[in-house]
Amino acid sequence: MKKIKIPLLRDHHTHPCVYSSLNQCINLRSVLNKEQALTQMSQSKNEITVVYGWNSSFYSFDDKELDRLPPLIICNLSFHSFLVNKPARDILYSSHTEVISNIDKTNWIERNLDKITKFIAGLVTSTTDQIKSFYDDFLVTKGIWYAEELLLPDEKFIQLLLQNGLIDRTRIWADLEMFHSLDRENQEHIQGIKVFTDGAVGVKTATIREGFISGEKGIMIYTDKELENLLLKIKKTGKPIAIHAIGDLVTEQVVRILEKFKSQKVFLPTIRMEHCQFITKETAIKAKEMGIKLSMQPNFNSDSRHYADRLPEKYLRNNNPFRMLIDEAGFVPGEDLIFGSDGMPHGVQYALEQSLFPFYQQQKLSIKEFTAGYCMPDKSNGHIVVEVDESQQKISTRVII
Ligand SMILES: [Zn+2]
């Protein structure tokens, strides 16, 4: 048994605004049987019940069983697909016509994730107490001190974060439209601009070259030309850019466009690529040369098991290829390779378990690499006692504040 102390986490990619409100909602993540899920949802007394954490590989629902329940929106674990029952549609249609008419269309969802996030955030709006308690009670007990907001859903969250003295424990990213809607003062609080280039693995909208087992190729949101134009528009804000790119086709697209810009002597602000779960070695080497930072989630190592029903074996094996990125492409944890959770789930326990004892050796991080890419620079806010049992391949963590 090895025992070490590491600083609290710095979660570089999550969604505190939406999660702080969802924390009050029904979470199906650990509800493994459908009857139990239906019972929980049927007991809700809210005007509209928002449910999250649903993993479609465990069970699915049909319209009839959902329409019997109170007004309900179920968010898929990935937040890229949604079930809205008839009673909820009836209530929401007139106030949110566009979202409700398109909520079943995968293509529309992938292109309008900002609208969906704002829609959900509007239904579960969190109060100043909820956001404070999210940071001080929920995140801290999971070992997280600092948590970046990767897609600001609503301007008022900036004030909530400021009022609660939380602005130093986050960085806020917003899509370009949201950024332009803010006044100068609020724009100052925005770290950078978020762009989506594909969807998610769970709903088979991440763009992978060989396609999913059932044939889907994923959704590439922009053509090269469109993405080039968008990046040039963002360049005018002078802000760093965080680009969501999961599949090999889009990580490649991002690098291709940046190379083209470079050859034309067009220089963009700092670029961070979010997730890049299926980045190839060839793309990774170019990304390193281009000075792109990779922002990845060790907890998604387990996608290789959870999504074995939809991803070809080659992709299961090459999901989150940390060894290739560090040993062959030369990325350095803490410098140009940083870690976060995307809230799936939050916290040190699962992330560290997945890092030290992953399903595929390619996904393994040492505790030193984990700490460099995922932890606060020191233990002044608290620390985590980690016990590693190599023989049992188990860890235990204790957060000390
Ligand atoms: Zn995210």
CSV table of C-alpha atoms and ligand atoms in Angstrom, one decimal:
chain,number,residue,atom,x,y,z
A,1,MET,CA,0.0,0.0,0.0
A,2,LYS,CA,1.4,3.4,-1.0
A,3,LYS,CA,0.2,6.5,0.7
A,4,ILE,CA,0.7,10.0,-0.8
A,5,LYS,CA,-0.7,13.5,-0.4
A,6,ILE,CA,-1.7,15.6,-3.5
A,7,PRO,CA,-3.2,19.1,-3.7
A,8,LEU,CA,-6.9,19.6,-4.4
A,9,LEU,CA,-8.0,19.4,-8.0
A,10,ARG,CA,-8.2,22.1,-10.6
A,11,ASP,CA,-11.0,20.8,-12.9
A,12,HIS,CA,-10.3,22.5,-16.2
A,13,HIS,CA,-13.5,21.4,-17.9
A,14,THR,CA,-16.9,21.3,-16.3
A,15,HIS,CA,-20.2,23.2,-16.2
A,16,PRO,CA,-20.7,24.6,-12.7
A,17,CYS,CA,-23.7,26.8,-13.7
A,18,VAL,CA,-25.8,23.9,-15.0
A,19,TYR,CA,-24.5,21.3,-12.6
A,20,SER,CA,-25.2,23.5,-9.5
A,21,SER,CA,-28.8,23.6,-10.5
A,22,LEU,CA,-29.0,20.0,-11.6
A,23,ASN,CA,-27.7,19.0,-8.2
A,24,GLN,CA,-31.2,19.5,-7.0
A,25,CYS,CA,-32.6,17.2,-9.8
A,26,ILE,CA,-33.0,13.5,-10.1
A,27,ASN,CA,-29.8,11.8,-11.2
A,28,LEU,CA,-30.1,8.5,-13.0
A,29,ARG,CA,-26.4,7.9,-13.3
A,30,SER,CA,-26.4,5.2,-10.6
A,31,VAL,CA,-30.0,4.0,-11.1
A,32,LEU,CA,-29.3,0.8,-13.0
A,33,ASN,CA,-32.8,-0.4,-13.4
A,34,LYS,CA,-35.6,1.1,-15.3
A,35,GLU,CA,-38.4,0.4,-12.9
A,36,GLN,CA,-36.6,2.3,-10.2
A,37,ALA,CA,-36.0,5.2,-12.6
A,38,LEU,CA,-39.7,5.3,-13.5
A,39,THR,CA,-40.7,5.3,-9.8
A,40,GLN,CA,-38.4,8.1,-8.9
A,41,MET,CA,-39.6,10.2,-11.8
A,42,SER,CA,-43.2,9.6,-11.1
A,43,GLN,CA,-42.9,11.0,-7.6
A,44,SER,CA,-41.6,14.4,-8.6
A,45,LYS,CA,-43.7,17.3,-7.6
A,46,ASN,CA,-42.0,20.0,-9.8
A,47,GLU,CA,-43.8,21.9,-12.5
A,48,ILE,CA,-41.2,20.5,-14.9
A,49,THR,CA,-39.0,17.8,-13.7
A,50,VAL,CA,-35.5,17.7,-15.2
A,51,VAL,CA,-33.7,14.4,-14.9
A,52,TYR,CA,-30.0,13.8,-15.9
A,53,GLY,CA,-27.4,11.1,-16.0
A,54,TRP,CA,-29.4,8.7,-18.1
A,55,ASN,CA,-27.2,6.1,-19.8
A,56,SER,CA,-29.0,4.8,-22.8
A,57,SER,CA,-26.9,1.6,-22.8
A,58,PHE,CA,-28.6,0.6,-19.5
A,59,TYR,CA,-32.2,1.0,-20.5
A,60,SER,CA,-34.5,3.0,-22.8
A,61,PHE,CA,-38.0,4.4,-22.4
A,62,ASP,CA,-40.9,4.3,-24.7
A,63,ASP,CA,-43.3,7.3,-25.3
A,64,LYS,CA,-46.2,5.7,-23.5
A,65,GLU,CA,-44.4,5.0,-20.2
A,66,LEU,CA,-43.0,8.6,-20.2
A,67,ASP,CA,-46.3,10.3,-21.2
A,68,ARG,CA,-47.9,8.9,-18.1
A,69,LEU,CA,-45.4,10.7,-15.8
A,70,PRO,CA,-45.5,14.3,-14.7
A,71,PRO,CA,-44.0,16.9,-17.1
A,72,LEU,CA,-40.5,15.6,-17.6
A,73,ILE,CA,-37.2,16.2,-19.5
A,74,ILE,CA,-34.6,13.5,-19.4
A,75,CYS,CA,-31.1,14.5,-20.3
A,76,ASN,CA,-28.8,11.7,-21.7
A,77,LEU,CA,-25.6,11.3,-19.7
A,78,SER,CA,-23.7,13.1,-22.5
A,79,PHE,CA,-26.1,16.1,-22.6
A,80,HIS,CA,-26.4,15.6,-26.4
A,81,SER,CA,-29.8,13.9,-26.4
A,82,PHE,CA,-33.1,14.5,-24.6
A,83,LEU,CA,-36.4,12.9,-24.0
A,84,VAL,CA,-39.3,15.3,-23.4
A,85,ASN,CA,-42.7,13.8,-22.5
A,86,LYS,CA,-46.0,15.0,-23.9
A,87,PRO,CA,-47.1,16.9,-20.7
A,88,ALA,CA,-43.8,18.8,-20.7
A,89,ARG,CA,-44.1,19.6,-24.4
A,90,ASP,CA,-47.6,21.0,-23.9
A,91,ILE,CA,-46.3,23.3,-21.2
A,92,LEU,CA,-43.1,24.4,-23.0
A,93,TYR,CA,-44.2,24.6,-26.6
A,94,SER,CA,-45.4,28.2,-26.6
A,95,SER,CA,-42.5,29.7,-24.7
A,96,HIS,CA,-39.7,27.6,-26.3
A,97,THR,CA,-41.1,26.7,-29.7
A,98,GLU,CA,-37.8,26.3,-31.5
A,99,VAL,CA,-36.2,24.0,-28.9
A,100,ILE,CA,-39.3,21.9,-28.4
A,101,SER,CA,-39.9,21.4,-32.1
A,102,ASN,CA,-36.3,20.3,-32.7
A,103,ILE,CA,-35.5,18.4,-29.5
A,104,ASP,CA,-35.7,15.0,-31.3
A,105,LYS,CA,-33.5,16.0,-34.2
A,106,THR,CA,-29.9,14.9,-33.5
A,107,ASN,CA,-28.6,17.2,-36.2
A,108,TRP,CA,-30.3,20.2,-34.9
A,109,ILE,CA,-29.1,19.5,-31.3
A,110,GLU,CA,-25.5,19.2,-32.3
A,111,ARG,CA,-25.6,22.5,-34.0
A,112,ASN,CA,-27.5,24.3,-31.2
A,113,LEU,CA,-26.0,23.0,-28.0
A,114,ASP,CA,-25.7,26.5,-26.8
A,115,LYS,CA,-29.5,27.0,-27.1
A,116,ILE,CA,-30.1,23.7,-25.4
A,117,THR,CA,-27.8,24.6,-22.5
A,118,LYS,CA,-29.5,27.9,-22.0
A,119,PHE,CA,-32.9,26.2,-22.2
A,120,ILE,CA,-32.1,23.6,-19.5
A,121,ALA,CA,-30.3,26.2,-17.4
A,122,GLY,CA,-33.5,28.4,-17.6
A,123,LEU,CA,-35.6,25.5,-16.3
A,124,VAL,CA,-33.5,24.7,-13.3
A,125,THR,CA,-32.1,28.1,-12.5
A,126,SER,CA,-29.8,28.0,-9.5
A,127,THR,CA,-29.8,30.6,-6.7
A,128,THR,CA,-26.8,32.2,-5.2
A,129,ASP,CA,-26.9,29.7,-2.3
A,130,GLN,CA,-26.9,26.8,-4.7
A,131,ILE,CA,-23.9,27.9,-6.6
A,132,LYS,CA,-22.0,28.6,-3.3
A,133,SER,CA,-22.9,25.3,-1.9
A,134,PHE,CA,-22.0,23.6,-5.2
A,135,TYR,CA,-18.4,24.9,-4.8
A,136,ASP,CA,-18.0,24.8,-1.0
A,137,ASP,CA,-19.9,21.6,-0.2
A,138,PHE,CA,-20.3,19.5,-3.3
A,139,LEU,CA,-17.1,20.1,-5.3
A,140,VAL,CA,-14.7,20.5,-2.3
A,141,THR,CA,-15.9,17.2,-0.7
A,142,LYS,CA,-15.1,15.5,-4.0
A,143,GLY,CA,-11.6,17.0,-3.8
A,144,ILE,CA,-12.1,19.9,-6.3
A,145,TRP,CA,-11.1,23.5,-5.5
A,146,TYR,CA,-11.3,25.1,-8.8
A,147,ALA,CA,-13.7,24.4,-11.7
A,148,GLU,CA,-13.9,26.1,-15.0
A,149,GLU,CA,-17.3,26.9,-16.7
A,150,LEU,CA,-17.0,25.7,-20.3
A,151,LEU,CA,-20.3,27.1,-21.6
A,152,LEU,CA,-21.9,30.1,-19.8
A,153,PRO,CA,-25.6,29.5,-20.2
A,154,ASP,CA,-26.8,32.8,-18.8
A,155,GLU,CA,-25.3,36.2,-18.1
A,156,LYS,CA,-26.6,36.2,-14.5
A,157,PHE,CA,-24.2,33.5,-13.5
A,158,ILE,CA,-21.3,35.9,-13.8
A,159,GLN,CA,-22.9,38.0,-11.0
A,160,LEU,CA,-23.6,34.9,-8.9
A,161,LEU,CA,-20.0,33.8,-9.2
A,162,LEU,CA,-18.7,37.4,-8.3
A,163,GLN,CA,-21.1,37.8,-5.3
A,164,ASN,CA,-20.0,34.5,-3.8
A,165,GLY,CA,-16.3,35.3,-4.2
A,166,LEU,CA,-15.9,32.4,-6.6
A,167,ILE,CA,-14.5,34.2,-9.6
A,168,ASP,CA,-10.9,33.1,-8.6
A,169,ARG,CA,-12.0,29.5,-8.5
A,170,THR,CA,-13.2,29.4,-12.0
A,171,ARG,CA,-12.7,30.6,-15.6
A,172,ILE,CA,-15.7,31.3,-17.7
A,173,TRP,CA,-15.9,30.3,-21.4
A,174,ALA,CA,-18.9,31.4,-23.6
A,175,ASP,CA,-20.0,30.9,-27.1
A,176,LEU,CA,-19.4,33.8,-29.5
A,177,GLU,CA,-23.1,34.9,-29.5
A,178,MET,CA,-23.3,35.0,-25.7
A,179,PHE,CA,-20.0,36.9,-25.6
A,180,HIS,CA,-21.3,39.6,-28.0
A,181,SER,CA,-24.5,39.9,-25.9
A,182,LEU,CA,-22.5,40.9,-22.8
A,183,ASP,CA,-21.6,44.4,-21.9
A,184,ARG,CA,-17.9,45.4,-21.7
A,185,GLU,CA,-17.6,44.8,-18.0
A,186,ASN,CA,-19.0,41.2,-18.2
A,187,GLN,CA,-16.9,40.5,-21.3
A,188,GLU,CA,-13.8,41.1,-19.1
A,189,HIS,CA,-14.8,38.2,-17.0
A,190,ILE,CA,-14.9,35.8,-20.0
A,191,GLN,CA,-11.7,33.8,-20.3
A,192,GLY,CA,-12.4,32.7,-23.9
A,193,ILE,CA,-14.7,31.5,-26.6
A,194,LYS,CA,-16.1,28.0,-26.9
A,195,VAL,CA,-16.7,26.3,-30.2
A,196,PHE,CA,-18.2,22.8,-30.9
A,197,THR,CA,-16.9,20.9,-34.0
A,198,ASP,CA,-18.7,17.5,-33.3
A,199,GLY,CA,-21.1,15.8,-31.0
A,200,ALA,CA,-20.6,13.1,-28.3
A,201,VAL,CA,-19.7,9.4,-28.1
A,202,GLY,CA,-22.8,8.3,-26.2
A,203,VAL,CA,-25.2,9.5,-28.8
A,204,LYS,CA,-22.9,8.5,-31.7
A,205,THR,CA,-22.5,12.0,-33.0
A,206,ALA,CA,-18.7,12.2,-32.4
A,207,THR,CA,-17.1,12.1,-35.8
A,208,ILE,CA,-15.0,9.0,-36.1
A,209,ARG,CA,-13.5,8.0,-39.5
A,210,GLU,CA,-14.5,4.4,-39.5
A,211,GLY,CA,-18.0,5.1,-38.1
A,212,PHE,CA,-19.9,3.5,-35.2
A,213,ILE,CA,-20.7,-0.2,-35.2
A,214,SER,CA,-24.3,0.6,-36.3
A,215,GLY,CA,-23.0,2.7,-39.2
A,216,GLU,CA,-23.3,6.3,-37.9
A,217,LYS,CA,-20.3,8.5,-38.8
A,218,GLY,CA,-21.0,11.3,-36.4
A,219,ILE,CA,-21.8,14.9,-37.1
A,220,MET,CA,-19.2,17.3,-38.3
A,221,ILE,CA,-20.6,20.7,-37.5
A,222,TYR,CA,-18.7,22.8,-39.9
A,223,THR,CA,-17.1,22.6,-43.2
A,224,ASP,CA,-13.4,23.7,-43.2
A,225,LYS,CA,-14.5,27.0,-44.8
A,226,GLU,CA,-17.2,27.6,-42.2
A,227,LEU,CA,-14.9,26.8,-39.3
A,228,GLU,CA,-12.1,29.0,-40.7
A,229,ASN,CA,-14.6,31.9,-40.9
A,230,LEU,CA,-15.8,31.3,-37.4
A,231,LEU,CA,-12.3,31.2,-36.0
A,232,LEU,CA,-11.4,34.5,-37.8
A,233,LYS,CA,-14.4,36.1,-36.3
A,234,ILE,CA,-13.4,34.9,-32.8
A,235,LYS,CA,-9.9,36.2,-33.4
A,236,LYS,CA,-11.3,39.7,-33.4
A,237,THR,CA,-12.3,39.3,-29.7
A,238,GLY,CA,-8.6,38.6,-28.9
A,239,LYS,CA,-9.8,35.8,-26.5
A,240,PRO,CA,-8.4,32.3,-26.2
A,241,ILE,CA,-10.4,29.6,-28.0
A,242,ALA,CA,-11.6,26.3,-26.6
A,243,ILE,CA,-12.6,23.9,-29.3
A,244,HIS,CA,-14.7,20.8,-28.5
A,245,ALA,CA,-13.4,18.1,-30.8
A,246,ILE,CA,-13.8,14.4,-29.9
A,247,GLY,CA,-13.5,12.3,-33.1
A,248,ASP,CA,-10.4,11.8,-35.2
A,249,LEU,CA,-12.0,13.6,-38.1
A,250,VAL,CA,-12.5,16.9,-36.3
A,251,THR,CA,-9.2,16.9,-34.3
A,252,GLU,CA,-7.7,16.5,-37.7
A,253,GLN,CA,-9.8,19.3,-39.1
A,254,VAL,CA,-8.8,21.7,-36.4
A,255,VAL,CA,-5.1,21.0,-36.9
A,256,ARG,CA,-5.5,21.3,-40.7
A,257,ILE,CA,-7.1,24.7,-40.5
A,258,LEU,CA,-4.6,26.0,-38.0
A,259,GLU,CA,-1.7,24.8,-40.3
A,260,LYS,CA,-3.3,26.6,-43.2
A,261,PHE,CA,-3.6,29.8,-41.1
A,262,LYS,CA,0.0,29.5,-40.0
A,263,SER,CA,1.2,29.2,-43.6
A,264,GLN,CA,-0.8,32.4,-44.4
A,265,LYS,CA,0.8,34.1,-41.3
A,266,VAL,CA,-2.6,34.4,-39.7
A,267,PHE,CA,-2.1,33.9,-35.9
A,268,LEU,CA,-4.9,33.0,-33.6
A,269,PRO,CA,-5.0,33.4,-29.8
A,270,THR,CA,-4.2,30.4,-27.7
A,271,ILE,CA,-6.1,27.3,-28.7
A,272,ARG,CA,-7.3,24.6,-26.4
A,273,MET,CA,-8.8,21.4,-27.8
A,274,GLU,CA,-11.4,19.9,-25.6
A,275,HIS,CA,-11.7,16.1,-25.1
A,276,CYS,CA,-9.8,14.9,-28.3
A,277,GLN,CA,-10.5,11.3,-27.2
A,278,PHE,CA,-9.7,9.8,-30.6
A,279,ILE,CA,-6.8,12.0,-31.7
A,280,THR,CA,-4.3,10.0,-33.9
A,281,LYS,CA,-0.6,10.1,-33.4
A,282,GLU,CA,-0.1,12.0,-36.7
A,283,THR,CA,-2.6,14.7,-35.6
A,284,ALA,CA,-1.2,14.8,-32.1
A,285,ILE,CA,2.4,15.5,-33.4
A,286,LYS,CA,1.1,18.3,-35.6
A,287,ALA,CA,-1.0,19.7,-32.7
A,288,LYS,CA,2.1,19.8,-30.5
A,289,GLU,CA,4.0,21.6,-33.2
A,290,MET,CA,1.2,24.2,-33.5
A,291,GLY,CA,1.2,24.9,-29.8
A,292,ILE,CA,-2.3,23.5,-29.2
A,293,LYS,CA,-3.1,22.6,-25.6
A,294,LEU,CA,-5.1,19.5,-25.0
A,295,SER,CA,-7.8,19.5,-22.3
A,296,MET,CA,-8.8,15.9,-21.6
A,297,GLN,CA,-10.8,13.9,-19.1
A,298,PRO,CA,-9.2,10.8,-17.6
A,299,ASN,CA,-12.7,9.7,-16.4
A,300,PHE,CA,-13.7,9.1,-20.0
A,301,ASN,CA,-11.2,6.2,-20.1
A,302,SER,CA,-14.2,4.1,-19.1
A,303,ASP,CA,-16.0,5.0,-22.3
A,304,SER,CA,-13.9,2.1,-23.7
A,305,ARG,CA,-16.0,-0.2,-21.5
A,306,HIS,CA,-19.4,1.7,-21.4
A,307,TYR,CA,-19.5,2.2,-25.1
A,308,ALA,CA,-18.2,-1.2,-26.3
A,309,ASP,CA,-21.7,-1.7,-27.8
A,310,ARG,CA,-21.3,1.2,-30.2
A,311,LEU,CA,-17.5,1.8,-30.8
A,312,PRO,CA,-15.4,-0.4,-33.0
A,313,GLU,CA,-12.6,-2.2,-31.1
A,314,LYS,CA,-9.9,0.0,-32.6
A,315,TYR,CA,-11.6,3.1,-31.1
A,316,LEU,CA,-12.1,1.4,-27.7
A,317,ARG,CA,-8.4,0.7,-27.7
A,318,ASN,CA,-7.4,4.2,-28.8
A,319,ASN,CA,-9.7,6.2,-26.6
A,320,ASN,CA,-7.7,8.8,-24.5
A,321,PRO,CA,-4.3,7.7,-25.7
A,322,PHE,CA,-2.3,9.4,-22.9
A,323,ARG,CA,0.8,7.2,-23.4
A,324,MET,CA,1.1,8.1,-27.0
A,325,LEU,CA,0.4,11.8,-26.3
A,326,ILE,CA,3.0,12.0,-23.6
A,327,ASP,CA,5.7,9.5,-24.7
A,328,GLU,CA,5.5,9.9,-28.4
A,329,ALA,CA,4.0,13.3,-29.3
A,330,GLY,CA,5.7,15.0,-26.4
A,331,PHE,CA,2.8,16.6,-24.5
A,332,VAL,CA,3.6,17.6,-21.0
A,333,PRO,CA,1.0,17.3,-18.2
A,334,GLY,CA,0.4,20.7,-16.6
A,335,GLU,CA,1.8,22.5,-19.6
A,336,ASP,CA,0.0,21.6,-22.7
A,337,LEU,CA,-2.0,18.6,-21.4
A,338,ILE,CA,-4.5,19.5,-18.8
A,339,PHE,CA,-7.3,17.5,-17.2
A,340,GLY,CA,-10.9,17.9,-16.1
A,341,SER,CA,-14.1,15.9,-15.6
A,342,ASP,CA,-16.9,17.4,-17.6
A,343,GLY,CA,-18.8,16.5,-14.5
A,344,MET,CA,-19.1,12.9,-15.5
A,345,PRO,CA,-18.6,12.3,-12.7
A,346,HIS,CA,-16.8,15.1,-10.7
A,347,GLY,CA,-14.1,14.3,-8.3
A,348,VAL,CA,-10.8,12.8,-7.6
A,349,GLN,CA,-11.8,9.2,-6.8
A,350,TYR,CA,-13.1,8.1,-10.2
A,351,ALA,CA,-10.6,10.2,-12.2
A,352,LEU,CA,-7.6,8.8,-10.3
A,353,GLU,CA,-9.0,5.2,-10.4
A,354,GLN,CA,-9.4,5.5,-14.2
A,355,SER,CA,-5.9,7.0,-14.6
A,356,LEU,CA,-3.9,4.5,-12.5
A,357,PHE,CA,-5.8,1.4,-13.4
A,358,PRO,CA,-7.4,1.9,-16.8
A,359,PHE,CA,-8.8,-0.9,-19.0
A,360,TYR,CA,-6.1,-0.2,-21.6
A,361,GLN,CA,-2.5,0.5,-20.7
A,362,GLN,CA,-2.5,3.3,-23.4
A,363,GLN,CA,-4.7,5.3,-21.0
A,364,LYS,CA,-2.5,5.1,-18.0
A,365,LEU,CA,-1.2,8.1,-16.2
A,366,SER,CA,1.3,8.1,-13.4
A,367,ILE,CA,0.3,9.8,-10.2
A,368,LYS,CA,2.9,12.5,-10.9
A,369,GLU,CA,1.4,13.1,-14.4
A,370,PHE,CA,-2.1,13.2,-12.9
A,371,THR,CA,-1.0,15.7,-10.3
A,372,ALA,CA,0.8,17.9,-12.8
A,373,GLY,CA,-2.2,18.1,-15.1
A,374,TYR,CA,-5.1,18.0,-12.7
A,375,CYS,CA,-4.0,19.6,-9.3
A,376,MET,CA,-3.7,23.0,-7.8
A,377,PRO,CA,-0.1,24.2,-7.6
A,378,ASP,CA,0.1,23.7,-3.8
A,379,LYS,CA,-1.8,22.4,-0.8
A,380,SER,CA,-2.7,25.8,0.7
A,381,ASN,CA,-6.5,25.2,0.2
A,382,GLY,CA,-6.4,21.6,1.3
A,383,HIS,CA,-5.1,18.3,0.1
A,384,ILE,CA,-6.1,14.7,-0.7
A,385,VAL,CA,-4.7,11.7,1.0
A,386,VAL,CA,-4.4,8.9,-1.6
A,387,GLU,CA,-3.8,5.3,-0.8
A,388,VAL,CA,-2.9,3.1,-3.7
A,389,ASP,CA,-3.2,-0.7,-3.5
A,390,GLU,CA,-1.3,-1.9,-6.5
A,391,SER,CA,-2.0,-5.6,-5.9
A,392,GLN,CA,-5.8,-5.1,-5.7
A,393,GLN,CA,-5.7,-2.3,-8.3
A,394,LYS,CA,-7.7,-0.1,-6.0
A,395,ILE,CA,-7.3,3.4,-4.6
A,396,SER,CA,-9.0,5.2,-1.7
A,397,THR,CA,-9.0,9.0,-1.3
A,398,ARG,CA,-9.7,11.3,1.6
A,399,VAL,CA,-10.2,15.0,1.2
A,400,ILE,CA,-8.6,17.2,4.0
A,401,ILE,CA,-9.6,20.9,4.2
B,1,ZN,ZN,-18.4,20.0,-21.5
